Amino acid sequence: MVYRSQGEEVEDLDEIKNLAESAGYEVVGYLTQRRRADPKYQIGRGKVEELKELVESTSAERIIFNNYLKPVQAYNLAKATGREVIDRFQLILEIFARRASTLEAKLQIKLAQLMRELSMAKEKVRLARMGEQPGFSGLGKYEVDVYYETVKRQIHKIRRDLQRFRSGRELHRKYRLKKGFSLISLSGYTNSGKSTLFNAFTGEDTLTDKKLFTTLSTKTRLINILGRKVLLTDTVGFIDRLPIQLIDAFHSTLEETIFSDLILLVLDISEPLKEAERKLTTCLSTLDKIGASGIPIVTAMNKIDAISEDEVKYKLELLEAPNPIPISALKGINLAELEREIAKHLPLNYKVQISLPDSDEAKPLISDIFEKTNVLDFKFEENSIVMTFESPLSIANKIKSAVEELGGTFRRD
């Protein structure tokens, strides 16, 4: 495994090591270098010799770079070391491929792979025309051009297939808007505890794992926030330098965040301060990239059970997280306080009192009100039913029309 940093302090290697292990590799060694990228090898020529010696002494079968490689660099390194060389993007794709359990996720991963291949193919075509042809040994210019067009056609087909899933999600969104439910999106760095918090709110047993990228597909459930019914969605986690091809390929999945009323950002506060700051910055930057800026954010500062109260207080003061609430999703600590903070930032609910004739015609509407609103009071009076409830304005207005059609009265506070 090779790590290179240019113009900044060498980062901790834990993340790339965790990524490699999540993909099923056993890390047997690493090299680091801080220098300007070499156009031929990415690392310096002397470092290539060190890498070759390390590969031979450890019997390593594959070399992983923590940064991104050009096709010619990967080709030259493989030729020099006698081993296959992959970069951070290819490693993340391998993890996604291992985790994918739905057809949509598998198609999104295939799309990202092809988009990566297309961007590389452009360089390969250029190199082929120069007579170098790395990765295209034995192919003529015509075959390379045919390959390039074939990849483009495959991308077009997968985008068309994914559109069906996107259309289905749009229908679900329209249904939710009709029902009047607010939507909360769980976001956060991979392995921050999003799925554990999802389980805590929903009572489900969604898979949680210490390995990275456990969740790749969206999962939405109806939950109760201080008596208010809202929808909570868990989706794919973020990571530093998330490849743009993956953001594009998973756009329809990440789109759920764009259309949410509130983002519940989960941050692992038990990590060292510098690491927590890096991951918070990455999450906020990614949310901005996907077009989710401007949506209210509440930050669940998770895993406080793993550190002291003094450390929690210290980090809360220094980490500039939007609307932070310290919690432990695993232990259920401070979840009530988190609910109160969430409720503050959701779209306003209106308190309504209605009076309906006590008749069979009113029963469907009463059932609908119980399903869509937070009913505060329900009582029978002389030949009438009086209900007090809270709901968004859009739902309240629809109920008003139905109440008036039945000859009832409607009053909004």
Coordinates of N, CA and C in Angstrom, one line a residue, residues 24 50 69 91 120 147 194 247 250 264 268 282 284 333 345 394:
G24 N -11.7 -6.5 2.0 CA -11.3 -7.9 2.1 C -9.8 -8.1 2.0
E50 N 12.0 1.2 -3.9 CA 11.6 0.8 -2.5 C 10.3 0.0 -2.5
L69 N -4.7 7.7 -9.5 CA -3.7 7.4 -10.5 C -4.2 7.6 -11.9
L91 N -10.6 1.2 -5.1 CA -10.8 0.5 -3.9 C -12.2 0.7 -3.3
M120 N -10.9 7.3 -18.3 CA -9.6 6.7 -18.5 C -9.4 6.4 -20.0
Y147 N -14.1 0.6 -28.7 CA -14.3 0.4 -27.3 C -14.8 1.6 -26.6
K194 N -24.9 6.1 11.7 CA -26.2 6.5 11.1 C -27.2 5.4 11.3
I247 N -20.6 10.2 -6.8 CA -21.7 11.1 -6.5 C -22.7 11.2 -7.6
F250 N -24.7 7.9 -7.9 CA -25.7 7.7 -6.8 C -26.6 8.9 -6.6
L264 N -30.4 15.3 9.4 CA -29.9 14.9 10.7 C -28.5 14.4 10.4
D268 N -19.2 11.3 14.6 CA -18.6 10.5 15.6 C -17.6 11.4 16.4
T282 N -15.9 17.4 5.5 CA -16.2 16.6 4.4 C -17.7 16.5 4.2
L284 N -20.2 18.5 5.3 CA -20.8 19.7 4.9 C -20.5 20.1 3.5
I333 N -28.7 7.5 24.8 CA -28.5 8.7 25.7 C -28.8 10.0 24.9
H345 N -36.8 22.6 14.2 CA -36.4 22.9 12.8 C -37.3 22.3 11.7
S394 N -50.6 22.6 4.7 CA -51.2 22.0 3.5 C -52.2 20.9 3.9

